[in-house]
Coordinates of C-alpha atoms and ligand atoms in Angstrom, one line a residue:
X1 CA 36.1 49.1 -6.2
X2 CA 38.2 47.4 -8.8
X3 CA 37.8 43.4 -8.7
X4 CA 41.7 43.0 -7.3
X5 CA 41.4 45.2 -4.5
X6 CA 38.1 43.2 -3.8
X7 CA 40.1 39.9 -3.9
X8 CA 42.8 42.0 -1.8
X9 CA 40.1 42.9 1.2
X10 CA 38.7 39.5 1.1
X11 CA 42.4 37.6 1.7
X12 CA 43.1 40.3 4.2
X13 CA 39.7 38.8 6.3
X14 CA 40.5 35.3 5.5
X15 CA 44.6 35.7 7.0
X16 CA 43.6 37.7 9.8
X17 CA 41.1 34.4 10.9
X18 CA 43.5 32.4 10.1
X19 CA 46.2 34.2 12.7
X20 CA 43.0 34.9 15.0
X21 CA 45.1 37.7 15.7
X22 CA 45.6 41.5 14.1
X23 CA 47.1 41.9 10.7
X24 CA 49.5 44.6 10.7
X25 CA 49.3 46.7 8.0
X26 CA 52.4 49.2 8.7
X27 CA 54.8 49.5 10.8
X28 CA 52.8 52.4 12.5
X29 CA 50.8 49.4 13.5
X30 CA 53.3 47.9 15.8
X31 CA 54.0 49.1 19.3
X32 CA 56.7 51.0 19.4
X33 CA 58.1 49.3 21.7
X34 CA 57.9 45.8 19.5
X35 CA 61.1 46.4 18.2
X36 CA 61.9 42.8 17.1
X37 CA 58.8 43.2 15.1
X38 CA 59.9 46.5 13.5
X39 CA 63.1 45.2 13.0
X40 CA 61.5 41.9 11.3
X41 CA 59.0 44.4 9.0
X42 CA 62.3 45.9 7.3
X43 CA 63.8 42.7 6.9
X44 CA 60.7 41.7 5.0
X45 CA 60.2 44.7 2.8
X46 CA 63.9 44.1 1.8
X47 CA 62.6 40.6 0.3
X48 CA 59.9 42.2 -1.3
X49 CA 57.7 38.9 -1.5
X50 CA 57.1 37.8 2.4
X51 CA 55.5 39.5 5.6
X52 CA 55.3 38.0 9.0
X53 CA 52.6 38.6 11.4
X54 CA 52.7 39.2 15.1
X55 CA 51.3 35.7 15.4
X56 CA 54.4 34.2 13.6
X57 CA 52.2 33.5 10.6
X58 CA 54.4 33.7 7.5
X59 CA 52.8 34.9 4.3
X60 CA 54.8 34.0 1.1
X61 CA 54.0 35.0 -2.5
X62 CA 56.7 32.6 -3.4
X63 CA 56.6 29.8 -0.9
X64 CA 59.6 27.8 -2.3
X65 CA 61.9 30.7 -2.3
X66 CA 64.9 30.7 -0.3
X67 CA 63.2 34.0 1.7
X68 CA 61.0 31.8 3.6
X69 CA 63.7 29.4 5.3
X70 CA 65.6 32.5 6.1
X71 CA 62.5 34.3 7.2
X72 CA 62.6 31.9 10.0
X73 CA 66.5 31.5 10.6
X74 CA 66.1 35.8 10.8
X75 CA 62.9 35.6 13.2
X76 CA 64.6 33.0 15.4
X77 CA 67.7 35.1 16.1
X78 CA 65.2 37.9 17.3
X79 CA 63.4 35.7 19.6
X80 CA 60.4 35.5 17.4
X81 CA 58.5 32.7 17.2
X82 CA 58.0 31.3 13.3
X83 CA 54.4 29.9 12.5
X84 CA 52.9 28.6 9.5
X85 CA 53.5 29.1 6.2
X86 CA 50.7 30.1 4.5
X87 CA 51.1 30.8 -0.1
X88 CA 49.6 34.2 -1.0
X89 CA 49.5 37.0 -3.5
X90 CA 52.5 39.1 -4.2
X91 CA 49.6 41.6 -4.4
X92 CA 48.5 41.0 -0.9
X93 CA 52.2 41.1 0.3
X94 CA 52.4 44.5 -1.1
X95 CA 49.4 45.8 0.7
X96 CA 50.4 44.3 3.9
X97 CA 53.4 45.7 3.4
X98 CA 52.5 49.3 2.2
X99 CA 50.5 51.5 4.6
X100 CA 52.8 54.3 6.4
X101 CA 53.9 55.8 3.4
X102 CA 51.1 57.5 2.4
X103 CA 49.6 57.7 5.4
X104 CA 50.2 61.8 5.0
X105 CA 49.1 62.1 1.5
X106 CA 45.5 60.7 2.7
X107 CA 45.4 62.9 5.7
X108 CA 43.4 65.2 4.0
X109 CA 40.6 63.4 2.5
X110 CA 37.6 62.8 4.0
X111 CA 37.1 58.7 4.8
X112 CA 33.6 58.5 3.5
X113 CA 34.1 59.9 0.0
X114 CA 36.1 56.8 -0.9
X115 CA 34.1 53.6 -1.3
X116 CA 37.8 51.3 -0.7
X117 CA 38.4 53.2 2.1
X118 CA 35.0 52.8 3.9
X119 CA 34.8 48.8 3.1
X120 CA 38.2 48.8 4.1
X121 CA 38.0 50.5 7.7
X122 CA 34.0 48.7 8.2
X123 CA 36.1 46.0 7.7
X124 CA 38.7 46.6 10.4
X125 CA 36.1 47.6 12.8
X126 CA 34.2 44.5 12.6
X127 CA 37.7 42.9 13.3
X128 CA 38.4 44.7 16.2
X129 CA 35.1 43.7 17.6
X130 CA 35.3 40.4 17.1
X131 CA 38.8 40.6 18.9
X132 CA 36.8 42.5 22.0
X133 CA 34.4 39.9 21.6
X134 CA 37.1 36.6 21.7
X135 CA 38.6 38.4 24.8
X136 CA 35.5 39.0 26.4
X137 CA 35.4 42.7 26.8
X138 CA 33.1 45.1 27.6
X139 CA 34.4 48.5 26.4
X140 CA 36.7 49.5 23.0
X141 CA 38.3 53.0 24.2
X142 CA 39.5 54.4 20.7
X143 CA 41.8 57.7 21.7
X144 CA 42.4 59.3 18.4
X145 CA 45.9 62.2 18.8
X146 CA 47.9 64.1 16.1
X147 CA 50.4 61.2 16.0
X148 CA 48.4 58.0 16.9
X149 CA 45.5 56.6 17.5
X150 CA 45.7 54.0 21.2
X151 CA 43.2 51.0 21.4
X152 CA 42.6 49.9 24.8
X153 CA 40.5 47.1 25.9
X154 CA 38.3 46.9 29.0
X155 CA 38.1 43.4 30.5
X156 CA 36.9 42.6 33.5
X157 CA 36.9 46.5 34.3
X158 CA 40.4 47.1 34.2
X159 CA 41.9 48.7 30.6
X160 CA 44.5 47.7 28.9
X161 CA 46.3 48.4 25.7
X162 CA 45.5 46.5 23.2
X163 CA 47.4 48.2 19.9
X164 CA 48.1 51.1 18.3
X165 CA 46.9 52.5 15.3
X166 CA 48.1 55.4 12.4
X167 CA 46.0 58.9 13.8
X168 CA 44.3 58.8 10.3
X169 CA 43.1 54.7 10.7
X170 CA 41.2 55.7 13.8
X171 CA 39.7 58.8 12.2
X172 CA 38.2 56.7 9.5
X173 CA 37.4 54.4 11.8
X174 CA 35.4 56.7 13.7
X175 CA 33.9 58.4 10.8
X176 CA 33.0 55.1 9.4
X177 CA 31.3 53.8 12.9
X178 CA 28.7 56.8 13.2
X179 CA 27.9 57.4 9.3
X180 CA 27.4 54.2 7.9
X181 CA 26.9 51.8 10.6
X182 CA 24.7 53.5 13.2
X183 CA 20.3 53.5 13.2
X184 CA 20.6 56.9 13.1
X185 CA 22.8 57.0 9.6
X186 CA 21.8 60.5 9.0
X187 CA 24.4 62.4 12.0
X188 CA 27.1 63.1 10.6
X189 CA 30.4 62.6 12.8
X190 CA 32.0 65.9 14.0
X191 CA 34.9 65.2 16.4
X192 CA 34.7 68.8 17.5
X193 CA 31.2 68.0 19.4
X194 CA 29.9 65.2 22.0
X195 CA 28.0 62.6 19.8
X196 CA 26.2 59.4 20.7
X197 CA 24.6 56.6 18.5
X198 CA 23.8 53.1 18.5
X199 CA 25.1 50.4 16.4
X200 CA 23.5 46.7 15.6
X201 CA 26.4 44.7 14.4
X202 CA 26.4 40.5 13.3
X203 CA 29.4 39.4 13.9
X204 CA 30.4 35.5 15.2
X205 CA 27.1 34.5 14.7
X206 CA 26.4 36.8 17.7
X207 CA 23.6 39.7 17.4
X208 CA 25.2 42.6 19.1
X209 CA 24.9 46.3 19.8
X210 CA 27.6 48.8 20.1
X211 CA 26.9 52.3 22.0
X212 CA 29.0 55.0 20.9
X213 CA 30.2 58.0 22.5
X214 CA 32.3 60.7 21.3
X215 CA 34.2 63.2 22.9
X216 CA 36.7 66.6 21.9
X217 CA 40.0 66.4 23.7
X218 CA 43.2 68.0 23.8
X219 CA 45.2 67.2 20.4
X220 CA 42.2 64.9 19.1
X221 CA 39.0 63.0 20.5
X222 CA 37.9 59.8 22.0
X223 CA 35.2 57.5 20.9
X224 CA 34.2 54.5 23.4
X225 CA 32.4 52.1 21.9
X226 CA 30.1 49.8 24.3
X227 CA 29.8 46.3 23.7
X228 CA 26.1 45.8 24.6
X229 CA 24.3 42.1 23.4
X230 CA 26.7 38.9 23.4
X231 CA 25.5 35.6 23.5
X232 CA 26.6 34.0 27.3
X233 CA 25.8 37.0 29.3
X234 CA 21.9 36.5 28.5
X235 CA 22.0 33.5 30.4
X236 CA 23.4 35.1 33.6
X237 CA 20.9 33.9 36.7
X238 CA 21.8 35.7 40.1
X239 CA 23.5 32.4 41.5
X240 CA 25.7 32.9 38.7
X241 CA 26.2 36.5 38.7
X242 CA 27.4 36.0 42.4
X243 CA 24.4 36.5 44.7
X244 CA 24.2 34.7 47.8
X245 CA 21.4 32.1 48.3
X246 CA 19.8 34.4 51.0
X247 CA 19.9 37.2 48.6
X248 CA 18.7 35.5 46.2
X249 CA 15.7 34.4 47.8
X250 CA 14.4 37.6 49.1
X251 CA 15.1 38.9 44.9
X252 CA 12.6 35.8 44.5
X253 CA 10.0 36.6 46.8
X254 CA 10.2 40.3 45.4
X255 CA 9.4 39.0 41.3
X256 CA 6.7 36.9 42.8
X257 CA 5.1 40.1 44.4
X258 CA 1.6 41.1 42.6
X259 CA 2.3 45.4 43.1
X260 CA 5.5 47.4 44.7
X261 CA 8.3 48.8 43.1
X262 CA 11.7 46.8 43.4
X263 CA 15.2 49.0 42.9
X264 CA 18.6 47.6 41.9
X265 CA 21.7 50.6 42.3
X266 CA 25.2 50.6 41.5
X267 CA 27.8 52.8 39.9
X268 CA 27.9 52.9 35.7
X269 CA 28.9 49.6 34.5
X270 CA 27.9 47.2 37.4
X271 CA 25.9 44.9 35.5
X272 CA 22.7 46.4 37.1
X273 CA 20.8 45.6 33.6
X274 CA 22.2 41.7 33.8
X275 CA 20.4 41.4 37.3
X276 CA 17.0 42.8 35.9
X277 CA 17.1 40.5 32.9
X278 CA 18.1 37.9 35.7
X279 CA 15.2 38.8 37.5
X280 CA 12.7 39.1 34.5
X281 CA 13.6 35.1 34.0
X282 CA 12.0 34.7 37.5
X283 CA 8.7 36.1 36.8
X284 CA 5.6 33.6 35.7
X285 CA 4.7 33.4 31.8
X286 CA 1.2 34.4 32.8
X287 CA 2.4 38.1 33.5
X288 CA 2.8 40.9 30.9
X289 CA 6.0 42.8 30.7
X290 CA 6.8 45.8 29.6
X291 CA 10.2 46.6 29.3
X292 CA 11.4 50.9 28.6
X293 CA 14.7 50.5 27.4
X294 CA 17.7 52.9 26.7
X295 CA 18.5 50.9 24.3
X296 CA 17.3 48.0 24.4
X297 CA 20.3 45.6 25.6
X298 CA 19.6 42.3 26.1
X299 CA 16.7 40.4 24.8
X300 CA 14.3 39.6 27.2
X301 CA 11.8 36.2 26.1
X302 CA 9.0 36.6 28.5
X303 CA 8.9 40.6 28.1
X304 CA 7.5 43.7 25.3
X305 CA 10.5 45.9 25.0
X306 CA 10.1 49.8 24.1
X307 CA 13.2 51.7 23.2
X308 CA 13.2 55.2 24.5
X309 CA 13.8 58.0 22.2
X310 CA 15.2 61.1 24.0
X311 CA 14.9 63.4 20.9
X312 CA 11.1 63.2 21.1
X313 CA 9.8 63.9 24.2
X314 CA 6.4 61.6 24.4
X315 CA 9.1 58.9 23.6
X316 CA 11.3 59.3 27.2
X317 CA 11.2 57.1 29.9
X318 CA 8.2 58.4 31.8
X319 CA 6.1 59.2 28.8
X320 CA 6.6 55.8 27.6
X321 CA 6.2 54.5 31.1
X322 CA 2.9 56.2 30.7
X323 CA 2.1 55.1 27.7
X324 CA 2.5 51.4 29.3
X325 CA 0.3 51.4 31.7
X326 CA -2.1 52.3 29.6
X327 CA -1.4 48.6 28.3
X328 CA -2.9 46.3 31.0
X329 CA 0.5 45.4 31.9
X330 CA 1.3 43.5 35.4
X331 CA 5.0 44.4 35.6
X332 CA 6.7 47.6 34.0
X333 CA 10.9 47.7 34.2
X334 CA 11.5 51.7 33.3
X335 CA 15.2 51.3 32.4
X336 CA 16.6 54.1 34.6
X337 CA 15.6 56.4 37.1
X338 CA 16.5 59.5 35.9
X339 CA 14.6 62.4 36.6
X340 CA 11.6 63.0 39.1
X341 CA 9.0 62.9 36.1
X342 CA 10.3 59.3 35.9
X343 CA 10.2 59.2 39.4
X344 CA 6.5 59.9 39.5
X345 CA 5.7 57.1 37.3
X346 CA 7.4 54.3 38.8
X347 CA 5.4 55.2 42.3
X348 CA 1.8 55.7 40.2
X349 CA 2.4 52.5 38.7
X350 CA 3.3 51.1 41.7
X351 CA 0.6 52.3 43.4
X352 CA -2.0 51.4 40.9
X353 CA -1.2 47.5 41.8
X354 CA 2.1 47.0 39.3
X355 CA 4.9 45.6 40.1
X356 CA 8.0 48.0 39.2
X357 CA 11.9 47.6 38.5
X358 CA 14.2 50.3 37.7
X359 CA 17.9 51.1 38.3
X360 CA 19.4 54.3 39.7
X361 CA 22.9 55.4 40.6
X362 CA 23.8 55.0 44.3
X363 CA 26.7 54.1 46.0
X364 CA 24.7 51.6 48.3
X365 CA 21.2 50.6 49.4
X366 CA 19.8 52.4 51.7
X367 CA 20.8 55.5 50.1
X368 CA 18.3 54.4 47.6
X369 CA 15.8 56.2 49.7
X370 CA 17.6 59.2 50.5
X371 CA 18.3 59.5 46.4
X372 CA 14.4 59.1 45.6
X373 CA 13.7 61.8 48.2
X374 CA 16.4 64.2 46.4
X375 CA 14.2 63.2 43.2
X376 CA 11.3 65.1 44.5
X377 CA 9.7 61.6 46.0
X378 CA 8.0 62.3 49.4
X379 CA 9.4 60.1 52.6
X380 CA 5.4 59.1 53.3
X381 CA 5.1 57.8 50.1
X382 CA 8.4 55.9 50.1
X383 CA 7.4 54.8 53.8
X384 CA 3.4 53.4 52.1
X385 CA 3.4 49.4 52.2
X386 CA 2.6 49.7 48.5
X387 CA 5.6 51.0 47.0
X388 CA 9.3 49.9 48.1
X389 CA 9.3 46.0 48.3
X390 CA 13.2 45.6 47.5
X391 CA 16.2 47.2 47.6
X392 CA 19.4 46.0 45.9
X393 CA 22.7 47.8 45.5
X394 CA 26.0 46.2 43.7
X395 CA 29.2 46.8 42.6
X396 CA 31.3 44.3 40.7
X397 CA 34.8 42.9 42.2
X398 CA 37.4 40.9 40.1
X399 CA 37.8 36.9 41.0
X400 CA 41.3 35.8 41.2
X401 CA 42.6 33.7 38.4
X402 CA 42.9 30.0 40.5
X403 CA 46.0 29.0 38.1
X404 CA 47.8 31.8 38.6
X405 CA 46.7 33.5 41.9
X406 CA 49.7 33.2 44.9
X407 CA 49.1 33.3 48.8
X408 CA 49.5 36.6 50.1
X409 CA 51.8 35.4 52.6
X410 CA 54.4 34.7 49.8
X411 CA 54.1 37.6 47.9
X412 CA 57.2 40.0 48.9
X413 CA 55.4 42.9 46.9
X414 CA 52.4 42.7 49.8
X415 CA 54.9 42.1 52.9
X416 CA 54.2 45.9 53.4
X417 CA 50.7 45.4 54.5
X418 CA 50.6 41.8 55.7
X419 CA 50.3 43.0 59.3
X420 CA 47.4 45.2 58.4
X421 CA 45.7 43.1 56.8
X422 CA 47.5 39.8 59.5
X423 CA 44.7 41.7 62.0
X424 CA 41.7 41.8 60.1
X425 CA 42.0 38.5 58.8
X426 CA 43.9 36.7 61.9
X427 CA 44.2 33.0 61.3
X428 CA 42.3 32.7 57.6
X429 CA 45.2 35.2 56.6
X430 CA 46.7 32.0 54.6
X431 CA 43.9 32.0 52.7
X432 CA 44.2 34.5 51.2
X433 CA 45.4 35.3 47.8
X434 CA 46.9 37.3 45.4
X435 CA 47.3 37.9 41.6
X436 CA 50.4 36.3 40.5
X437 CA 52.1 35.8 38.1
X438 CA 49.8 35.9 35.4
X439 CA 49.1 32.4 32.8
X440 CA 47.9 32.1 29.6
X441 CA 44.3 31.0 31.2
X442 CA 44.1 34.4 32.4
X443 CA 45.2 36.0 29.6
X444 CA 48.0 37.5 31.2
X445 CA 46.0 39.5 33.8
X446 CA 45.8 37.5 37.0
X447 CA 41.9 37.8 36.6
X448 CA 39.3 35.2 35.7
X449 CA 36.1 37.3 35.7
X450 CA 34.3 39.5 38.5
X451 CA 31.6 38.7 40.6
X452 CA 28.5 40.6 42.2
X453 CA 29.3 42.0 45.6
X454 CA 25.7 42.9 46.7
X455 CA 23.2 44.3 49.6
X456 CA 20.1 43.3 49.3
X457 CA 17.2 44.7 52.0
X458 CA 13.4 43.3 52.2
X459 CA 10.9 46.7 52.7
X460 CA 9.6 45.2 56.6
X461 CA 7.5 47.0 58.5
X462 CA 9.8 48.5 61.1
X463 CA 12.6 49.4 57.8
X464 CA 9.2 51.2 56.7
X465 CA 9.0 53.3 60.0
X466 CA 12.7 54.3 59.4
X467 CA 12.2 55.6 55.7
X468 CA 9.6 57.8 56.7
X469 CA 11.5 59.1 58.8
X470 CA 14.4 59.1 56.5
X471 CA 16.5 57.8 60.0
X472 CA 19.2 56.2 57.7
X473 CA 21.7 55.9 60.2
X474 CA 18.9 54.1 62.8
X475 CA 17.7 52.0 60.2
X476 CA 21.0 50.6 59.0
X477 CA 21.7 49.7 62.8
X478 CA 18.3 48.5 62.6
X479 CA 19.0 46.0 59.4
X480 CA 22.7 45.0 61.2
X481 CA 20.8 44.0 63.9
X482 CA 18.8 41.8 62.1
X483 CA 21.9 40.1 60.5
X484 CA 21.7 41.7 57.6
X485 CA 24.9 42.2 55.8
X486 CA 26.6 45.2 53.5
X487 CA 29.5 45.6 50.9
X488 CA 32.2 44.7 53.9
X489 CA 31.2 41.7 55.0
X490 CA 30.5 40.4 51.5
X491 CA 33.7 41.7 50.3
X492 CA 35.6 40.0 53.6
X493 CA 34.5 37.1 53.0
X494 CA 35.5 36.6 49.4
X495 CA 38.7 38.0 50.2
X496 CA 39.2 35.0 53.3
X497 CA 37.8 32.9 50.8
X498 CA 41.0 33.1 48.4
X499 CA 38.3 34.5 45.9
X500 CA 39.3 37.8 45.5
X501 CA 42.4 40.0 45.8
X502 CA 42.9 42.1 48.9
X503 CA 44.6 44.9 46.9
X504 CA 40.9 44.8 44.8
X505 CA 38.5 44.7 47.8
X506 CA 40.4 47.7 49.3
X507 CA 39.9 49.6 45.8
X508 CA 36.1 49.2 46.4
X509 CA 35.4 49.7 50.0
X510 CA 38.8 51.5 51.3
X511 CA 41.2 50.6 53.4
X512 CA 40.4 46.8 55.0
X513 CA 41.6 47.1 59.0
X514 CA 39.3 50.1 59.3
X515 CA 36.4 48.1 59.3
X516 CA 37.4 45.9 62.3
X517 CA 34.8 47.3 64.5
X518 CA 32.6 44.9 61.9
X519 CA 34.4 41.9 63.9
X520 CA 34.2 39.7 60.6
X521 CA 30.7 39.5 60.9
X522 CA 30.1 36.5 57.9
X523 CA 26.3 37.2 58.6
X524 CA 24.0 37.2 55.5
X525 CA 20.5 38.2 55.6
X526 CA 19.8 34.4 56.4
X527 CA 17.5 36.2 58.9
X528 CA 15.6 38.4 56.8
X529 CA 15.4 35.6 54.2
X530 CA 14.1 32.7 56.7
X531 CA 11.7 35.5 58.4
X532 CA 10.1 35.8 54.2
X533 CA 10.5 32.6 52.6
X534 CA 7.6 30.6 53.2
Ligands
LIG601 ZN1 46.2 33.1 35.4

């Protein structure tokens, strides 16, 4: 790379901090909709020697001109917002300014041939992680089409747009992300096929992971990119993440148990691997961890961690869970539950006086059982007083942003379902709120975060008696009895609480009035919890 296009790439870096913000490099950049923007784009390439940024940051080869007062008379008559001024190269002006033009000429080659192009898209990825990273995301959605490639954000689990791309940007992009940046540098990216890889990235001073995905799809292909290690979420404990203090003690009693195997279920994506390192934080220094890991996601102090290879098959989760025990370990956390070979472990191990965690996909907790038995698990053995000590399912919910969040009673767009929900909620109805109008704290989304919605049942005796029976329906009635409490009432009461929105709760547990045979029942498992705490 010649030394100017070096000094070019490393203003680029230093302007786009500066604007904390993206630096648009064409007008294919812009949303289409941005018109203002567009408008403001041709304006400046007239000049020749100025660009403007989204953020109002005005860059100026020639600071004193006349160009850079009009810049702003111009930008004020469209509503725009002028920023600083900030002196730059004419070069750098150029490049901002160039881009679309020969977008089609470059179609053809391929990204990773050319050494400017590669620094130039690592670059831009690195960017857009940081960005993910400032706005607290967890996924980057890049859809790559014939005409444009769509970056959408997830955030708090809902997706949003966060710009658009030229088609060939988020090819190279793409290409860039699985040759030269993942462990695995030897795959080489094919759109055409499914590929995943793993990616350790600096950025921030943050150590994180990215796991990537690709997939074919009508007019182009999709890669999601996973944003895996950052910084605050390793601090998570379960008070935090949202758990109840009844929950939470029964989770305590369960780390402090010397054998049994402890499960924590939930869809994709609902934090179960935060509430196993949460619950590795509980257990004493004077225990060995092992920790099988696909990949290994958050650093855990107190633990060994093994990442599973699934190309080689000693190196999966039950031959490495094998290979563990063979360790003198006292606790062994098999990442997922996958398959009944993994299955098989988890109960010797637990059986052979370890205590076990693992995750597996269930909707809620006591279809844990029913899922192990599906596995290839016998009831007898899921009904023996050494194996299940703790159940745990959860699902995530979004928290209302406080600034911005409106009683539901003044909302006109909910007066449609105010009596509904008037008969569920009767006089606590004016507590209850809705996302409003959006603020700047919020980021414009009318969310501040989500919270752990979670069921939580202690193994007992009797709950024994029903699993090996695999009498779901007589042990739930069982557990309700008891005053334990499921996804409804936890979600009931955050929604009464002014904590969470109404329309939200309903997305995760259907429609509200249905359940108001459950008569409100703000229960916890205060019974359970008080019968096992000592
Ligand atoms: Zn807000």
């Amino acid at each position: 790379m010649s030394t100017e296009s070096q000094i070019e790439l490393e203003q680029l870096s230093k302007f786009a901090a500066i604007a904390s913000s993206k630096v648009y490099t064409s007008h294919a950049d812009l949303d289409p909709k941005d018109h203002p923007m567009q408008e403001m784009l041709d304006w400046c390439e007239k000049q020749g020697d100025i660009v403007v940024m989204r953020s109002g940051l005005i860059l100026s080869s020639n600071p004193s001109s006349r160009s850079v007062q009009n810049c702003k008379i111009v930008m004020g008559g469209k509503g725009l917002r002028a920023g600083k001024v900030v002196p730059t190269t004419s070069a750098l002006v150029r490049l901002l300014l160039a881009g679309a033009k020969d977008e089609e000429a470059d179609k053809h080659l391929d990204p990773t041939s050319d050494p400017q192009s590669v620094s130039l898209q690592q670059q831009r990825l690195r960017m857009l992680v940081a960005e993910g990273i400032r706005e607290q995301i967890s996924d980057i959605h890049l859809e790559v089409r014939e005409d444009a490639t769509y970056v959408r954000f997830r955030r708090h689990g809902e997706l949003y747009l966060h710009t658009e791309w030229p088609a060939r940007v988020g090819r190279e992009v793409s290409a860039v992300a699985f040759n030269r940046e993942t462990d695995h540098a030897i795959t080489h990216f094919n759109p055409l096929v499914p590929q995943n890889a793993s990616m350790p990235l600096h950025i921030e001073d943050m150590d994180i992971r990215l796991r990537l995905a690709s997939l074919p799809a009508h007019g182009g292909f999709d890669v999601v990119m996973r944003i895996l290690t950052t910084g605050h979420e390793q601090s998570m404990t379960l008070d935090e993440l949202g758990y109840t203090a009844d929950q939470i003690k029964l989770i305590h009693r369960a780390t402090q148990m010397p054998y049994g195997t402890v499960l924590v279920a939930g869809p994709t994506g609902s934090g179960k691997t935060t509430t196993l390192a949460a619950c590795m934080q509980m257990i004493s220094d004077d225990r060995k961890i092992y920790t099988i890991e696909d990949p290994v996601e958050k650093l855990i102090s107190n633990a060994t961690q093994v990442p599973v290879n699934t190309e080689k098959e000693d190196r999966d989760f039950a031959g490495l869970g094998r290979a563990a025990l063979r360790m003198d370990p006292d606790v062994i956390v098999l990442g997922e539950l996958r398959d009944e070979d993994t299955a098989r472990v988890m109960m010797r191990a637990s059986i052979t006086g370890h205590l076990v965690f693992s995750t597996i996909h269930t909707n809620n907790a006591t279809a844990i059982v029913t899922r192990l038995v599906d596995m290839g698990i016998s009831q007898n053995l899921l009904g023996d007083p050494n194996v299940l000590v703790c159940l745990i399912c959860q699902r995530l919910l979004p928290k209302l942003c406080l600034e911005c969040a409106v009683p539901v009673t003044q909302s006109a767009a909910h007066q449609p379902n105010l009596q509904r929900w008037a008969e569920v909620f009767g006089d606590k109805l004016s507590q209850v709120h809705v996302r409003g109008k959006h603020c700047k704290l919020c980021n414009h989304t009318g969310i501040s975060g989500r919270t752990v919605v979670a069921e939580v049942i202690w193994i007992d005796e009797q709950s024994r008696y029903f699993i090996q029976k695999c009498d779901i329906l007589g042990w739930e009635k069982y557990l309700k009895e008891q005053g334990w409490s499921g996804y409804p009432d936890q979600v009931l009461r955050l929604v009464s609480e002014g904590v969470c929105d109404p329309v939200d709760a309903e997305k995760l547990i259907g429609d509200l009035s249905a359940l108001q045979t459950h008569k409100m029942i703000y229960g916890t498992t205060a019974k359970m919890a008080k019968e096992y705490s000592e």
